[in-house]
mmCIF file of C-alpha atoms in Angstrom:
data_model
loop_
_atom_site.group_PDB
_atom_site.id
_atom_site.type_symbol
_atom_site.label_atom_id
_atom_site.label_comp_id
_atom_site.label_asym_id
_atom_site.label_seq_id
_atom_site.Cartn_x
_atom_site.Cartn_y
_atom_site.Cartn_z
ATOM 1 C CA ARG V 25 41.948 -16.600 -156.377
ATOM 2 C CA TYR V 26 42.480 -15.129 -160.232
ATOM 3 C CA THR V 27 44.660 -17.045 -162.757
ATOM 4 C CA GLY V 28 44.877 -15.290 -165.623
ATOM 5 C CA GLN V 29 47.337 -15.057 -168.812
ATOM 6 C CA LEU V 30 48.078 -11.887 -170.222
ATOM 7 C CA ALA V 31 49.500 -10.472 -173.714
ATOM 8 C CA GLU V 32 52.199 -12.222 -175.537
ATOM 9 C CA ASN V 33 54.881 -12.440 -173.180
ATOM 10 C CA GLN V 34 53.728 -15.418 -170.915
ATOM 11 C CA ASP V 35 56.969 -15.596 -168.666
ATOM 12 C CA ALA V 36 56.434 -11.799 -167.457
ATOM 13 C CA VAL V 37 52.984 -11.737 -167.372
ATOM 14 C CA SER V 38 50.734 -14.872 -166.489
ATOM 15 C CA SER V 39 50.964 -15.223 -162.775
ATOM 16 C CA ASP V 40 48.433 -16.529 -159.977
ATOM 17 C CA PHE V 41 47.064 -13.628 -158.674
ATOM 18 C CA ARG V 42 45.889 -13.101 -154.875
ATOM 19 C CA LEU V 43 44.405 -9.876 -153.023
ATOM 20 C CA ALA V 44 46.868 -11.217 -150.449
ATOM 21 C CA ASP V 45 49.613 -10.477 -152.560
ATOM 22 C CA LEU V 46 48.135 -7.245 -153.716
ATOM 23 C CA ARG V 47 47.555 -6.091 -150.269
ATOM 24 C CA GLN V 48 51.610 -6.370 -149.669
ATOM 25 C CA LYS V 49 52.402 -3.871 -151.932
ATOM 26 C CA LEU V 50 50.079 -1.479 -151.426
ATOM 27 C CA THR V 51 51.916 1.108 -149.134
ATOM 28 C CA LYS V 52 49.621 2.628 -145.996
ATOM 29 C CA ASN V 53 49.064 5.830 -147.734
ATOM 30 C CA GLN V 54 47.638 3.753 -150.740
ATOM 31 C CA LEU V 55 43.736 2.797 -151.250
ATOM 32 C CA LEU V 56 42.872 0.519 -154.205
ATOM 33 C CA LEU V 57 38.976 1.079 -155.204
ATOM 34 C CA ARG V 58 37.952 -1.652 -157.948
ATOM 35 C CA TYR V 59 34.880 -0.950 -159.059
ATOM 36 C CA TYR V 60 32.283 -3.723 -160.482
ATOM 37 C CA LEU V 61 29.157 -2.793 -162.629
ATOM 38 C CA THR V 62 27.559 -6.333 -162.446
ATOM 39 C CA ASP V 63 23.872 -6.434 -164.283
ATOM 40 C CA THR V 64 22.133 -5.495 -161.448
ATOM 41 C CA ALA V 65 23.869 -2.690 -159.726
ATOM 42 C CA LEU V 66 27.338 -1.171 -159.169
ATOM 43 C CA TYR V 67 29.937 -2.543 -156.391
ATOM 44 C CA LEU V 68 33.128 -0.959 -155.221
ATOM 45 C CA VAL V 69 35.937 -3.209 -153.431
ATOM 46 C CA GLN V 70 38.025 -0.917 -151.213
ATOM 47 C CA ILE V 71 41.567 -2.612 -150.725
ATOM 48 C CA SER V 72 44.181 -1.073 -148.529
ATOM 49 C CA LYS V 73 47.142 -2.318 -146.852
ATOM 50 C CA SER V 74 45.019 -2.863 -143.865
ATOM 51 C CA GLY V 75 41.870 -4.873 -145.069
ATOM 52 C CA ILE V 76 39.334 -5.303 -147.608
ATOM 53 C CA GLN V 77 35.415 -4.062 -147.753
ATOM 54 C CA LEU V 78 32.660 -4.263 -149.929
ATOM 55 C CA ASN V 79 30.112 -1.466 -150.986
ATOM 56 C CA ARG V 80 27.124 -1.929 -152.613
ATOM 57 C CA ILE V 81 26.550 1.663 -154.237
ATOM 58 C CA GLU V 82 23.814 2.124 -156.530
ATOM 59 C CA LYS V 83 21.598 0.454 -159.145
ATOM 60 C CA ARG V 84 22.780 0.239 -162.371
ATOM 61 C CA ALA V 85 20.022 1.576 -164.712
ATOM 62 C CA GLU V 86 20.323 4.573 -162.528
ATOM 63 C CA LEU V 87 23.854 5.048 -162.324
ATOM 64 C CA ILE V 88 24.291 4.988 -166.422
ATOM 65 C CA ALA V 89 21.576 6.903 -166.740
ATOM 66 C CA LEU V 90 23.428 9.560 -164.448
ATOM 67 C CA ILE V 91 26.889 8.726 -165.898
ATOM 68 C CA SER V 92 25.071 9.698 -169.132
ATOM 69 C CA ASP V 93 23.309 12.763 -167.838
ATOM 70 C CA VAL V 94 26.657 14.207 -166.246
ATOM 71 C CA GLN V 95 28.871 13.678 -169.337
ATOM 72 C CA ARG V 96 26.062 15.424 -171.817
ATOM 73 C CA ALA V 97 26.167 18.800 -169.353
ATOM 74 C CA VAL V 98 29.847 18.261 -169.051
ATOM 75 C CA SER V 99 29.985 18.665 -172.277
ATOM 76 C CA GLY V 100 27.943 21.238 -173.442
ATOM 77 C CA ILE V 101 28.053 24.684 -172.100
ATOM 78 C CA ASN V 102 25.544 23.411 -169.262
ATOM 79 C CA ALA V 103 24.777 24.947 -165.768
ATOM 80 C CA GLU V 104 22.912 22.144 -164.578
ATOM 81 C CA TYR V 105 26.114 19.983 -164.520
ATOM 82 C CA ILE V 106 26.902 20.649 -160.720
ATOM 83 C CA PRO V 107 23.886 19.454 -159.495
ATOM 84 C CA LEU V 108 24.334 16.415 -161.323
ATOM 85 C CA LEU V 109 28.189 15.869 -160.593
ATOM 86 C CA LYS V 110 27.435 16.696 -156.937
ATOM 87 C CA ASN V 111 24.928 13.623 -156.973
ATOM 88 C CA LEU V 112 27.462 11.400 -159.186
ATOM 89 C CA SER V 113 30.287 11.795 -156.732
ATOM 90 C CA GLU V 114 28.416 11.520 -153.846
ATOM 91 C CA LYS V 115 27.368 7.865 -154.731
ATOM 92 C CA LEU V 116 30.816 7.098 -156.255
ATOM 93 C CA THR V 117 33.117 8.878 -153.303
ATOM 94 C CA GLN V 118 30.412 8.304 -150.030
ATOM 95 C CA PRO V 119 31.993 5.221 -148.898
ATOM 96 C CA ILE V 120 35.437 6.732 -149.447
ATOM 97 C CA GLN V 121 34.366 9.774 -147.207
ATOM 98 C CA ALA V 122 35.120 7.879 -143.810
ATOM 99 C CA LEU V 123 39.048 7.031 -144.938
ATOM 100 C CA SER V 124 41.707 7.688 -142.362
ATOM 101 C CA LYS V 125 44.013 10.520 -142.845
ATOM 102 C CA GLU V 126 47.052 8.053 -144.002
ATOM 103 C CA ILE V 127 45.163 7.786 -147.419
ATOM 104 C CA SER V 128 46.734 10.193 -149.645
ATOM 105 C CA GLN V 129 46.481 8.123 -153.163
ATOM 106 C CA LEU V 130 43.953 6.278 -154.188
ATOM 107 C CA ILE V 131 44.158 3.882 -157.189
ATOM 108 C CA ILE V 132 41.268 3.526 -159.472
ATOM 109 C CA VAL V 133 40.447 0.082 -161.690
ATOM 110 C CA PRO V 134 36.386 1.188 -163.061
ATOM 111 C CA ASP V 135 34.678 -1.101 -164.815
ATOM 112 C CA GLU V 136 32.195 -0.584 -168.248
ATOM 113 C CA ASN V 137 31.085 3.043 -168.541
ATOM 114 C CA LEU V 138 33.023 3.913 -165.545
ATOM 115 C CA GLY V 139 36.274 3.940 -167.577
ATOM 116 C CA PHE V 140 34.674 7.380 -169.662
ATOM 117 C CA LEU V 141 35.132 9.507 -165.786
ATOM 118 C CA ALA V 142 37.572 11.485 -164.854
ATOM 119 C CA PHE V 143 37.239 10.452 -161.074
ATOM 120 C CA GLU V 144 39.752 13.415 -160.132
ATOM 121 C CA SER V 145 36.702 15.527 -161.139
ATOM 122 C CA LEU V 146 34.699 14.511 -158.495
ATOM 123 C CA LEU V 147 33.297 16.525 -155.399
ATOM 124 C CA LEU V 148 33.981 15.855 -151.989
ATOM 125 C CA PRO V 149 30.781 16.897 -149.631
ATOM 126 C CA ASP V 150 33.356 20.260 -148.813
ATOM 127 C CA ASN V 151 32.968 20.748 -152.961
ATOM 128 C CA ARG V 152 36.787 20.694 -153.490
ATOM 129 C CA HIS V 153 37.742 17.891 -156.209
ATOM 130 C CA LEU V 154 38.633 14.578 -155.499
ATOM 131 C CA ILE V 155 42.031 15.742 -156.913
ATOM 132 C CA ASP V 156 42.451 18.329 -154.076
ATOM 133 C CA GLN V 157 43.004 15.578 -151.410
ATOM 134 C CA PHE V 158 43.967 12.403 -153.410
ATOM 135 C CA SER V 159 46.804 11.409 -155.769
ATOM 136 C CA VAL V 160 44.746 9.723 -158.288
ATOM 137 C CA SER V 161 45.437 7.053 -161.054
ATOM 138 C CA TYR V 162 44.110 4.583 -162.633
ATOM 139 C CA ALA V 163 45.067 0.363 -163.376
ATOM 140 C CA TYR V 164 42.811 -1.641 -165.953
ATOM 141 C CA SER V 165 42.584 -4.272 -163.928
ATOM 142 C CA LEU V 166 43.746 -6.065 -160.314
ATOM 143 C CA PRO V 167 46.473 -8.354 -161.806
ATOM 144 C CA LEU V 168 47.917 -5.676 -163.938
ATOM 145 C CA TRP V 169 48.166 -3.281 -161.407
ATOM 146 C CA THR V 170 50.024 -6.189 -159.526
ATOM 147 C CA ILE V 171 52.665 -6.430 -162.386
ATOM 148 C CA HIS V 172 53.149 -2.931 -162.786
ATOM 149 C CA GLN V 173 54.235 -3.143 -159.001
ATOM 150 C CA LYS V 174 57.573 -5.329 -159.611
ATOM 151 C CA PRO V 175 60.563 -3.995 -159.343
ATOM 152 C CA LYS V 176 62.434 -3.261 -162.194
ATOM 153 C CA SER V 177 65.514 -4.987 -162.897
ATOM 154 C CA GLY V 178 68.356 -4.919 -165.577
ATOM 155 C CA SER V 179 69.493 -1.870 -167.942
ATOM 156 C CA ILE V 180 68.347 -0.896 -171.016
ATOM 157 C CA LYS V 181 71.680 -3.213 -172.522
ATOM 158 C CA GLU V 182 70.351 -5.756 -170.947
ATOM 159 C CA LYS V 183 66.977 -5.877 -171.898
ATOM 160 C CA GLY V 184 67.493 -4.272 -175.421
ATOM 161 C CA LEU V 185 65.965 -0.855 -176.704
ATOM 162 C CA VAL V 186 63.790 -0.270 -179.680
ATOM 163 C CA ALA V 187 63.693 3.103 -180.998
ATOM 164 C CA PHE V 188 61.878 4.553 -184.136
ATOM 165 C CA ALA V 189 62.367 8.284 -185.326
ATOM 166 C CA PRO V 190 60.576 9.629 -188.428
ATOM 167 C CA GLY V 191 63.004 10.230 -191.590
ATOM 168 C CA TYR V 192 61.838 13.265 -194.104
ATOM 169 C CA PRO V 193 63.119 14.222 -197.404
ATOM 170 C CA GLU V 194 64.901 17.002 -197.745
ATOM 171 C CA LEU V 195 63.105 20.101 -198.704
ATOM 172 C CA PRO V 196 63.768 22.538 -201.326
ATOM 173 C CA VAL V 197 65.447 25.713 -200.112
ATOM 174 C CA SER V 198 63.276 28.311 -201.200
ATOM 175 C CA ASN V 199 64.409 32.281 -201.855
#
């Protein structure tokens, strides 16, 4: 159980967070992937409507080095990025490769250095990108994802609307 207060509007955002509540908000085609980078290793918590699974993926130092190598290779014109990307992809996606065919949406909650990684570009074993098989979205935390799933109520008139637009002085007309 996690209790947290977020942001200034405590009534709207503070809540008792429970994994059971989160699982109820997931649809049968969604899988939430929460990555935890600890002092020693990377762990992946897979949360679906039907259950929760924990996987230890990689030693921290090796994973951080691999992520850096992939980012460096991709940002430059370097043909060696494909083997590096395949290696990283295998480590990060191996636990989800045996997913039910029902899963079509991945919700990724990365941790630390993983937040700089475009998960949708990771490769599957058949060399397709993750985005070719799954709809990919991101969340900053499990409680925030849960809050964003609450139904929207009330109209703009009831809630109010604040809008801003720049104002420019009139420009002189040129001949």
